[in-house]
PDB file of C-alpha atoms in Angstrom:
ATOM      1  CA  UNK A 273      58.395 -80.968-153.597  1.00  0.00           C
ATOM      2  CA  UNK A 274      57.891 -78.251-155.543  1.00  0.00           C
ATOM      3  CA  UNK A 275      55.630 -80.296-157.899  1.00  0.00           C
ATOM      4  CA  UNK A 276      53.823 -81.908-155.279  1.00  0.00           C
ATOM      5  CA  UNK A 277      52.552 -78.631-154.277  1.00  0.00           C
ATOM      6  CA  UNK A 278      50.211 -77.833-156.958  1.00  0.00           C
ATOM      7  CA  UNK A 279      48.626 -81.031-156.895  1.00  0.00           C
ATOM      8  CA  UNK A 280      47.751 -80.728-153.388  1.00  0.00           C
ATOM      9  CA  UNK A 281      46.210 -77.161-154.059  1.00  0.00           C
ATOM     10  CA  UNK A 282      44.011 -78.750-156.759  1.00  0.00           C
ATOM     11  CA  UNK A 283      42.902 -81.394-154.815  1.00  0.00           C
ATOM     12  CA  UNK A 284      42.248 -79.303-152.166  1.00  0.00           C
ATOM     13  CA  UNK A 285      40.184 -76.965-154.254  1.00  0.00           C
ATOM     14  CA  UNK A 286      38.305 -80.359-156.012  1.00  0.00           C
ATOM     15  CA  UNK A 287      37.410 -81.732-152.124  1.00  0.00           C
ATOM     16  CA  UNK A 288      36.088 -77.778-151.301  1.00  0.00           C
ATOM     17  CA  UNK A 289      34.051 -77.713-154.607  1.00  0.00           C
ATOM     18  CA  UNK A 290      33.185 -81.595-153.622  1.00  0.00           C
ATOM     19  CA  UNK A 291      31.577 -80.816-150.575  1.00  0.00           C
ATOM     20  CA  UNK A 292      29.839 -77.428-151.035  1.00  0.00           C
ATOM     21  CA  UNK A 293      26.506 -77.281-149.127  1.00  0.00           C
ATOM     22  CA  UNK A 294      23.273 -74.895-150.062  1.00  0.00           C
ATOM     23  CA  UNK A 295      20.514 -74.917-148.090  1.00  0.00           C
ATOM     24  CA  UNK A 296      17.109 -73.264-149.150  1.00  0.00           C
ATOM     25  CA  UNK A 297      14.842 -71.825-146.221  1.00  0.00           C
ATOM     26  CA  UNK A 298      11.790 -71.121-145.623  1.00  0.00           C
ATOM     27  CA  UNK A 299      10.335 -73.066-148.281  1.00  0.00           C
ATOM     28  CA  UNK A 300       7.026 -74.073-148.998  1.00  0.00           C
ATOM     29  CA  UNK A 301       7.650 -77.928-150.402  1.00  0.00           C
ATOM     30  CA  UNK A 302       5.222 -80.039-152.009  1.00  0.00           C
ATOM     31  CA  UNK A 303       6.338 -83.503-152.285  1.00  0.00           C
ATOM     32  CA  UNK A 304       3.426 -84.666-154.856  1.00  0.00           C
ATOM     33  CA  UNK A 305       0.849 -85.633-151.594  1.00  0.00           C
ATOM     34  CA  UNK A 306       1.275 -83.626-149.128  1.00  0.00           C
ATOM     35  CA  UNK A 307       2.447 -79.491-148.447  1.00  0.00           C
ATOM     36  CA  UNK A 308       5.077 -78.553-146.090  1.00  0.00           C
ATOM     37  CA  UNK A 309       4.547 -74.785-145.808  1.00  0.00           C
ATOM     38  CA  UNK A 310       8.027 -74.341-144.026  1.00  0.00           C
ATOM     39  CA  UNK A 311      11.091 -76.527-145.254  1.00  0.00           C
ATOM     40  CA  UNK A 312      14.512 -76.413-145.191  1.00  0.00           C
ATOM     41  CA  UNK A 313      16.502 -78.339-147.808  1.00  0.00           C
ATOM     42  CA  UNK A 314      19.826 -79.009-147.629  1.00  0.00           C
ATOM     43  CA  UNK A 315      21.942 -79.967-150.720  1.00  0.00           C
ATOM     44  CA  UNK A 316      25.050 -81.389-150.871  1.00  0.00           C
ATOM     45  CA  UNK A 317      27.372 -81.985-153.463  1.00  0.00           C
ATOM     46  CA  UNK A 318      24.243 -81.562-156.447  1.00  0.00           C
ATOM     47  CA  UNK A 319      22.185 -83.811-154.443  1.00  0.00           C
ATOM     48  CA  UNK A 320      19.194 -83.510-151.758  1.00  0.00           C
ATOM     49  CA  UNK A 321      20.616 -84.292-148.196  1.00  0.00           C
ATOM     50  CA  UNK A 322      18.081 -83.811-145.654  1.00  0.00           C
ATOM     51  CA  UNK A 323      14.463 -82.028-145.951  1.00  0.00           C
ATOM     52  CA  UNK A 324      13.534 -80.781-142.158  1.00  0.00           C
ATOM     53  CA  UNK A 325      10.632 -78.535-141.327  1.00  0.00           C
ATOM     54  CA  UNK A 326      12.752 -77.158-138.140  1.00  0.00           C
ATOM     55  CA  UNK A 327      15.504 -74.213-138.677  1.00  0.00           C
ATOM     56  CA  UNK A 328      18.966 -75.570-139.291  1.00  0.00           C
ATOM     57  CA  UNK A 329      21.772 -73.833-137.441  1.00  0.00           C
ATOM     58  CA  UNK A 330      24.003 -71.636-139.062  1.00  0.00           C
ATOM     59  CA  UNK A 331      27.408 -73.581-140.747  1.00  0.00           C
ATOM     60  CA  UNK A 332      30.555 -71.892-142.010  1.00  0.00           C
ATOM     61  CA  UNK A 333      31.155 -72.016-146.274  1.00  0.00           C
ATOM     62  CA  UNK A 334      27.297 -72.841-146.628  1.00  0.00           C
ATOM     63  CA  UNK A 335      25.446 -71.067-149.024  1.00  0.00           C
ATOM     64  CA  UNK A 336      21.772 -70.056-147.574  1.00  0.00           C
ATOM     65  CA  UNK A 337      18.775 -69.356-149.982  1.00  0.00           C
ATOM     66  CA  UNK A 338      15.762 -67.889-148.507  1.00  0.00           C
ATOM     67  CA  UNK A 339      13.012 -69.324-150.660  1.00  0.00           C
ATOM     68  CA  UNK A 340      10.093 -67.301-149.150  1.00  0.00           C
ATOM     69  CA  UNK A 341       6.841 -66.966-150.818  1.00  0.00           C
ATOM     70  CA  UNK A 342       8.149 -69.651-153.549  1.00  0.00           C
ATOM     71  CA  UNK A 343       7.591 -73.425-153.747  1.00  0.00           C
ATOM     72  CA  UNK A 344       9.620 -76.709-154.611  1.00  0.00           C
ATOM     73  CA  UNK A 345       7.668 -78.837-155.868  1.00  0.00           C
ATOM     74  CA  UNK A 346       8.653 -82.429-157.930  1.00  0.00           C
ATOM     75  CA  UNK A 347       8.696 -81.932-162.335  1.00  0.00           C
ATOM     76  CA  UNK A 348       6.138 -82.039-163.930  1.00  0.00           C
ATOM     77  CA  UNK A 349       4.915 -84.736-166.764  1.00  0.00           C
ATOM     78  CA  UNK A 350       3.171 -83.623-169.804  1.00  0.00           C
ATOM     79  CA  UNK A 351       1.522 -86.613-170.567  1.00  0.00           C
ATOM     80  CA  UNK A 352      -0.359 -85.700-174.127  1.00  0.00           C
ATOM     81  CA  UNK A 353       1.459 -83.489-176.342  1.00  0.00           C
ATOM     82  CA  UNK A 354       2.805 -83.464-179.678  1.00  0.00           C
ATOM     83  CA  UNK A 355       5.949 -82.305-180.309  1.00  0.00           C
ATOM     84  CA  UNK A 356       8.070 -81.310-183.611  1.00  0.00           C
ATOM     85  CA  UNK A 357      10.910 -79.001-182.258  1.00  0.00           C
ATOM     86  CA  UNK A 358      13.443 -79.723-179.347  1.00  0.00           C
ATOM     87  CA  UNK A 359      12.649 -75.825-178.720  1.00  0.00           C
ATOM     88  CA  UNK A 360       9.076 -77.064-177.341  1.00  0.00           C
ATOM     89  CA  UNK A 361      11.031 -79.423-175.416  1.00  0.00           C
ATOM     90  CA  UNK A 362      13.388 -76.740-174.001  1.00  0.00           C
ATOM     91  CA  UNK A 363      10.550 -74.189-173.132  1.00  0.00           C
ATOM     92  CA  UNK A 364       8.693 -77.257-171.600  1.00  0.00           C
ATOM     93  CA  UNK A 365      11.801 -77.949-169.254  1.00  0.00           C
ATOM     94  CA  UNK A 366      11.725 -74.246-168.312  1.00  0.00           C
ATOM     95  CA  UNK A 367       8.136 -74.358-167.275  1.00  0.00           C
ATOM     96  CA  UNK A 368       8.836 -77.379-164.696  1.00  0.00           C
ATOM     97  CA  UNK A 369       8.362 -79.905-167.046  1.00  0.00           C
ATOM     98  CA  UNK A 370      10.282 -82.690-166.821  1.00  0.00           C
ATOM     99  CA  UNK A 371       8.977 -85.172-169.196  1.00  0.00           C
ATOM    100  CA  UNK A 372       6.688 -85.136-172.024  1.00  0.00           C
ATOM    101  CA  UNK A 373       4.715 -88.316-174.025  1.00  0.00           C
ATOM    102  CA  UNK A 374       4.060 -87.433-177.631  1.00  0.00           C
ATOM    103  CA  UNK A 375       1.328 -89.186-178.856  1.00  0.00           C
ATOM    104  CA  UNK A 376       1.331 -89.181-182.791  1.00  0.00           C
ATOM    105  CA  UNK A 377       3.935 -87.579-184.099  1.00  0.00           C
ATOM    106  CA  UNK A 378       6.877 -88.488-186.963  1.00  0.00           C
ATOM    107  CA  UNK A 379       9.355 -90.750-187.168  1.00  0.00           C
ATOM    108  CA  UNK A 380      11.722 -88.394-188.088  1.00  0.00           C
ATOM    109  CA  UNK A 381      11.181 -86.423-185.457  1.00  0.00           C
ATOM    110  CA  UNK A 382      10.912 -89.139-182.771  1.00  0.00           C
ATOM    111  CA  UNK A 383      14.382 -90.618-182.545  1.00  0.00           C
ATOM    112  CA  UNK A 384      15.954 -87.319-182.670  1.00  0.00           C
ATOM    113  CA  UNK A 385      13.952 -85.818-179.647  1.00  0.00           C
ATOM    114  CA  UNK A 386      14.765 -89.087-177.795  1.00  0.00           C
ATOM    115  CA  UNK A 387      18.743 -88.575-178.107  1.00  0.00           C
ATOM    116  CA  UNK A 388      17.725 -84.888-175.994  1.00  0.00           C
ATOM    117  CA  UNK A 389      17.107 -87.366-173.004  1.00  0.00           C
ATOM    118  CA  UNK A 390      20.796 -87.349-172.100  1.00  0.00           C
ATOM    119  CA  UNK A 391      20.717 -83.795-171.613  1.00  0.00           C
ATOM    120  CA  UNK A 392      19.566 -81.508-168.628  1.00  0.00           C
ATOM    121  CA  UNK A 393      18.256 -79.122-170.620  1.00  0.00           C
ATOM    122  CA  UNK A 394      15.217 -80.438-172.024  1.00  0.00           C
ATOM    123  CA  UNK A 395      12.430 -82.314-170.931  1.00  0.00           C
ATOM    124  CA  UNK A 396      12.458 -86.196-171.410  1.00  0.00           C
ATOM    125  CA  UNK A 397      11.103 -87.259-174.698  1.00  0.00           C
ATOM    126  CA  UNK A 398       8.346 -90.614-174.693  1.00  0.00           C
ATOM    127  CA  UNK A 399       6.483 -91.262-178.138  1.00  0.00           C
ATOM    128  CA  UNK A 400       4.528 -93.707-179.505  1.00  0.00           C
ATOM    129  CA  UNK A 401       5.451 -92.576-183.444  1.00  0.00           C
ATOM    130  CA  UNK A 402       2.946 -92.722-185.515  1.00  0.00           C
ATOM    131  CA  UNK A 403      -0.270 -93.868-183.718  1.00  0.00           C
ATOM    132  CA  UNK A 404      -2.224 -96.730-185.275  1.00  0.00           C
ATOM    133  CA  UNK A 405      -5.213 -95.816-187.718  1.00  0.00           C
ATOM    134  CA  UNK A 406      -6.695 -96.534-190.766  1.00  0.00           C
ATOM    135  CA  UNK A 407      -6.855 -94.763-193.963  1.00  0.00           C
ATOM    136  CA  UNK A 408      -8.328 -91.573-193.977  1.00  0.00           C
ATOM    137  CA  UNK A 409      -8.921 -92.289-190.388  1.00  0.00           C
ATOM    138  CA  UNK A 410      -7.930 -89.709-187.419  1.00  0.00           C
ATOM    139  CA  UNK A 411      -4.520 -88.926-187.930  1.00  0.00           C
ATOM    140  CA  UNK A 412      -3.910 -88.879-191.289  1.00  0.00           C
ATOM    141  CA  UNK A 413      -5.028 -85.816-191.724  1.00  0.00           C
ATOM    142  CA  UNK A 414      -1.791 -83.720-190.080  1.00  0.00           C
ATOM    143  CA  UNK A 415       0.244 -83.402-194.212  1.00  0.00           C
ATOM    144  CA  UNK A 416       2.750 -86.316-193.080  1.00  0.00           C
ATOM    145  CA  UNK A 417       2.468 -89.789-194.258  1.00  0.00           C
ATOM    146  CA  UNK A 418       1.363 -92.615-191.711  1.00  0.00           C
ATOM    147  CA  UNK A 419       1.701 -96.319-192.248  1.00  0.00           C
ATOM    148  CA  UNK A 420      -1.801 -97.324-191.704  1.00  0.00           C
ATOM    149  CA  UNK A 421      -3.727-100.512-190.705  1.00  0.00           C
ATOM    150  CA  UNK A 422      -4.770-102.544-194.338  1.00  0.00           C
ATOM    151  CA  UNK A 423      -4.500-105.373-195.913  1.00  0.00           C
ATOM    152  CA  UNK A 424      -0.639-104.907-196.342  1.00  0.00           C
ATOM    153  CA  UNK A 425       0.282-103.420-193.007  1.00  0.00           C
ATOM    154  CA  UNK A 426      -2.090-106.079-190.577  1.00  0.00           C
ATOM    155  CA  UNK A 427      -1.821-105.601-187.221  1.00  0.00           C
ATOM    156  CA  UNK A 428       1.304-107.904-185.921  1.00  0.00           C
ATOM    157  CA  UNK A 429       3.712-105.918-188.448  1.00  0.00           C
ATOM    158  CA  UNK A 430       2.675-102.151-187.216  1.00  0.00           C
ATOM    159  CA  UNK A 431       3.620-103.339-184.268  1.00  0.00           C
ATOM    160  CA  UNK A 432       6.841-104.735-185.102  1.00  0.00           C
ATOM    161  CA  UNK A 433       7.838-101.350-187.606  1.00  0.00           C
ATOM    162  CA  UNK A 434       7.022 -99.028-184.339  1.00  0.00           C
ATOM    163  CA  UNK A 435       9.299-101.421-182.431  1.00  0.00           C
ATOM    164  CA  UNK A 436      11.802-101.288-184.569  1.00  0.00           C
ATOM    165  CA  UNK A 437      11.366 -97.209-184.666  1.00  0.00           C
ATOM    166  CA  UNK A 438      11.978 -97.376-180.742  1.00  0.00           C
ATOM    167  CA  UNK A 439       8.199 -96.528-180.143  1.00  0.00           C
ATOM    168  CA  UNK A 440       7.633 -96.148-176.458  1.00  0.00           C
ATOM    169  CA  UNK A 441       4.117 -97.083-175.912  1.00  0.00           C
ATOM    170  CA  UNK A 442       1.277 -98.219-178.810  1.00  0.00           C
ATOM    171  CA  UNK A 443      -1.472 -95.523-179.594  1.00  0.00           C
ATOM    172  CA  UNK A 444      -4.347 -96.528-181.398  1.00  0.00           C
ATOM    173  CA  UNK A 445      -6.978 -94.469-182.517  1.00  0.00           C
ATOM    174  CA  UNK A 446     -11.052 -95.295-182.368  1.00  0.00           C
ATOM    175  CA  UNK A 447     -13.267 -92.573-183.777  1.00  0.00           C
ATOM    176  CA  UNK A 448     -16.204 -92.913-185.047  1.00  0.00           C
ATOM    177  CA  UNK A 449     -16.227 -89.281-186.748  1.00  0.00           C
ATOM    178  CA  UNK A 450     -13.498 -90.739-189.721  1.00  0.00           C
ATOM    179  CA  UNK A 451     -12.577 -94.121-190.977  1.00  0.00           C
ATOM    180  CA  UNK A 452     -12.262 -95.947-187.997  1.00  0.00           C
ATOM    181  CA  UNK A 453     -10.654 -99.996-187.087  1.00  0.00           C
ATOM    182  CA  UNK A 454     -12.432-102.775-186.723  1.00  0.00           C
ATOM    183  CA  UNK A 455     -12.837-103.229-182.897  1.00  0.00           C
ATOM    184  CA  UNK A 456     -11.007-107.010-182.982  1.00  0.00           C
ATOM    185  CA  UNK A 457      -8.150-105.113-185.035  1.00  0.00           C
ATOM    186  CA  UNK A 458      -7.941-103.072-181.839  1.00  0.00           C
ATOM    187  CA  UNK A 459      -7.705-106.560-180.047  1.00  0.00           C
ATOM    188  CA  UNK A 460      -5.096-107.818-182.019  1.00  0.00           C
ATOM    189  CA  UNK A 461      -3.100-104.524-181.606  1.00  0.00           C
ATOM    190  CA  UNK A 462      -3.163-104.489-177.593  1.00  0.00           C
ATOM    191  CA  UNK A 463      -2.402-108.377-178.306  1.00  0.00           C
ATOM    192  CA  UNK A 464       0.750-107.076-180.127  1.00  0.00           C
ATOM    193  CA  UNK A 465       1.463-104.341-178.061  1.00  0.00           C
ATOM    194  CA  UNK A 466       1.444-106.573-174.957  1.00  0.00           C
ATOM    195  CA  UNK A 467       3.488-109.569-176.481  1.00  0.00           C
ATOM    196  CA  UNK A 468       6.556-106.520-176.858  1.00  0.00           C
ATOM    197  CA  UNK A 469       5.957-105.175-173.365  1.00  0.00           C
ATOM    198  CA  UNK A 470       4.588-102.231-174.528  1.00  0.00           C
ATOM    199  CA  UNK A 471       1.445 -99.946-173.133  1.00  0.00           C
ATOM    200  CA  UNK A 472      -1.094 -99.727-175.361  1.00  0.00           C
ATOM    201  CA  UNK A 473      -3.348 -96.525-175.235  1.00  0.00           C
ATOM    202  CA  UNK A 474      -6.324 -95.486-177.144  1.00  0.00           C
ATOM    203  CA  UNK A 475      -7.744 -91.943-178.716  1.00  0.00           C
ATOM    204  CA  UNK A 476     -11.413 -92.282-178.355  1.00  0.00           C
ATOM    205  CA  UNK A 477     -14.295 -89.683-177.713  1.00  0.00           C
ATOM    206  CA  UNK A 478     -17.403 -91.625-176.145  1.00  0.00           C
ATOM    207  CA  UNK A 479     -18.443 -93.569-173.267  1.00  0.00           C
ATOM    208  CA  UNK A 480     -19.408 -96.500-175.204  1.00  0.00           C
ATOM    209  CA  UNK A 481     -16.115 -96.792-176.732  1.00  0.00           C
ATOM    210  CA  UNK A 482     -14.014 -96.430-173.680  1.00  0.00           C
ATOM    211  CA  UNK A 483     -15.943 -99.065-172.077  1.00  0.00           C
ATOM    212  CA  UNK A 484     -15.628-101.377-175.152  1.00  0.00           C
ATOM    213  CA  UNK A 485     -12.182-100.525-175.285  1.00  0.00           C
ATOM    214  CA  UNK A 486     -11.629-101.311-171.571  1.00  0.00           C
ATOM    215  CA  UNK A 487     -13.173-104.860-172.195  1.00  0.00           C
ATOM    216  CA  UNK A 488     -10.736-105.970-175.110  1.00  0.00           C
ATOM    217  CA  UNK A 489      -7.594-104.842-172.707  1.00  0.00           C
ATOM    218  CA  UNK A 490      -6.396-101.350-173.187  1.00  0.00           C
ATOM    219  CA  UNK A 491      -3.970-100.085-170.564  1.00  0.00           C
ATOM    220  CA  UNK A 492      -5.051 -95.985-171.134  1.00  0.00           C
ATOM    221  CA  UNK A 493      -7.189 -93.985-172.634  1.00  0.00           C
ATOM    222  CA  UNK A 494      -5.468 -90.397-173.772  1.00  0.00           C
ATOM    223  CA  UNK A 495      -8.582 -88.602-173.971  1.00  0.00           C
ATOM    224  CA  UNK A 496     -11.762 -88.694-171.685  1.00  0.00           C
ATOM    225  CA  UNK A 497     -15.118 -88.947-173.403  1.00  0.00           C
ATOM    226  CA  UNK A 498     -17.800 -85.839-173.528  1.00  0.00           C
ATOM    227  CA  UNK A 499     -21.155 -87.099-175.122  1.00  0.00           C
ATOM    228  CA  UNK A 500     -22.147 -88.918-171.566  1.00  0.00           C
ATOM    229  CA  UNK A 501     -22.024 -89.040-167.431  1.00  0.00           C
ATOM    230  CA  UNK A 502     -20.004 -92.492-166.536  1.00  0.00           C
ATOM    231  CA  UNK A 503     -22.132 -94.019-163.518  1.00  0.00           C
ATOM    232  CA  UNK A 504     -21.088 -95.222-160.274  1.00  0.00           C
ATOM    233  CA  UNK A 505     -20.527 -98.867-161.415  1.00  0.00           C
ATOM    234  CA  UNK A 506     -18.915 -97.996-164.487  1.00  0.00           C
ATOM    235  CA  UNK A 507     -15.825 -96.257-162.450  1.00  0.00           C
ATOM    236  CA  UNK A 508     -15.590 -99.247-160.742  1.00  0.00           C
ATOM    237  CA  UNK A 509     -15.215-101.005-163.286  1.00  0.00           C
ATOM    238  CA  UNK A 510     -12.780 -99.006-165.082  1.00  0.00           C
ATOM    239  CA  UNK A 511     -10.832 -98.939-161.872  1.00  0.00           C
ATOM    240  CA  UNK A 512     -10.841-102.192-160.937  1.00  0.00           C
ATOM    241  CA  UNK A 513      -7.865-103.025-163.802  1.00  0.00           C
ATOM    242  CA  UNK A 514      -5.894 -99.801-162.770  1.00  0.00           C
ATOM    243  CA  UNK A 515      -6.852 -98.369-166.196  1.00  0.00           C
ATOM    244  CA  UNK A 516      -5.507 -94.960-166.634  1.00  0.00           C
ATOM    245  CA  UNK A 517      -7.212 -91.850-168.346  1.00  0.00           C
ATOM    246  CA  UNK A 518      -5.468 -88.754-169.508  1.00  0.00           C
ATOM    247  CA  UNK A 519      -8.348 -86.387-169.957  1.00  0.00           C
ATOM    248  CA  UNK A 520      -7.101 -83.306-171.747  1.00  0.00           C
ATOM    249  CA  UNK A 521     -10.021 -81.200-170.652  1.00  0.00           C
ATOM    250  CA  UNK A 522      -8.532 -78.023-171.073  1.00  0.00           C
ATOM    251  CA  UNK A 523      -8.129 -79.688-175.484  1.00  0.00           C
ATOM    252  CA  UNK A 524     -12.371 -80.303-174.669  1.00  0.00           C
ATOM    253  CA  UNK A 525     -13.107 -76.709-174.428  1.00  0.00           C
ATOM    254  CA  UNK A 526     -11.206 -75.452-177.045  1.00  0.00           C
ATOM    255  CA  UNK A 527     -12.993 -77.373-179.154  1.00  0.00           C
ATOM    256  CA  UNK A 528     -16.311 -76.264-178.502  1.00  0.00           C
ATOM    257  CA  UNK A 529     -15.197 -73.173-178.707  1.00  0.00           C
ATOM    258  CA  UNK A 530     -15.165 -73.377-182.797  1.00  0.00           C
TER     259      UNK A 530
END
């Protein structure tokens, strides 16, 4: 008896901690379409219960936040960055963001960022390793070494070495201001890309080149273009094969800054 005792207490105590219950009032929520200026939220046990937008009544052992004048709102994705430090990924995480994608960055780096994914303290790590250029191309110009599109790295075996570096997603680049691929090497890559279920993306900088970029099969582009207005037709076209564009404008004007 007198060892059964203490093992009820404990489990007791477990079973209390178990079912503890927080609720946050008053809270303006936004669940990514629409704003709820008045929420209550009710966790239980670490995980989201109920969301009402009428008062809850009062329950004994409950802990009660009063979230007025803040917001809950879903984390946030990051979705061009490049990252060298996990501390970037911790202060991202702070700032309400969740996840990151890296788009050029390492190998090194890479796969060690990626084993932070386990942990709640840093935002989720996506790369694509090194993107796909050519030499003296943009990209190479960053004091690491790439592997680069030639003669002795073709197309099918980038593919297969960012594969077998855990690569995420396929970045290729296309500008016309450096050294720049062939447009059916760009083919071939999205052919590659696609053949080991991977996204393939694309750095460009002008209309034209989205467009052309579009036609040969690219899933994204990671920067919009700034040398022309896209017409009416053209954004139906673009849209019409749920192609995605990550526009970086705030990167665009600090550019033209210099």
């Amino acid at each position: 008896m007198k060892k059964l005792f203490p093992l009820v207490f404990i489990m007791i105590c477990f079973l209390s901690f178990a079912q503890e219950i927080t609720v946050i009032q008053n809270v303006k929520l936004f669940d990514g379409e629409q704003v709820y200026p008045n929420s209550q939220i009710t966790i239980r046990d670490g995980l989201i219960e109920e969301i009402s937008t009428d008062s809850l009544d009062s329950q004994d052992g409950t802990i009660y936040i009063d979230g007025t004048g803040k917001t809950i709102m879903p984390g946030l994705i990051n979705s061009h960055v490049h990252v060298w430090d996990k501390s970037q990924l911790k202060m991202a995480f702070k700032a309400g963001v969740f996840a990151v994608l890296d788009m050029n960055s390492p190998a090194d780096y890479t796969n060690k960022l990626r084993d932070l994914r386990l942990s709640d303290r840093y935002a989720r790590f996506y790369s694509s390793g090194y993107a796909a250029t050519k030499a003296g191309g943009h990209g190479t110009q960053y004091g690491f070494k790439v592997p680069v599109i030639s003669d002795s790295l073709n197309e099918e075996a980038f593919v297969k070495h960012a594969v077998s570096l855990n690569s995420d997603y396929i970045k290729i680049i296309f500008e016309p201001v450096r050294p720049t691929l062939l447009l059916n090497q760009v083919k071939e890559l999205i052919r590659q890309s696609h053949l080991h279920d991977l996204l393939a993306v694309a750095h460009i900088s002008n209309l034209r080149d989205a467009l052309n970029l579009f036609n040969l099969g690219i899933d994204g582009l990671v920067h919009v273009w700034d040398d022309a207005v896209i017409s009416e037709s053209e954004v139906d076209q673009l849209a019409s094969d749920d192609l995605f564009v990550i526009p970086t404008l705030s990167v665009h004007e600090k550019v033209k800054q210099y």
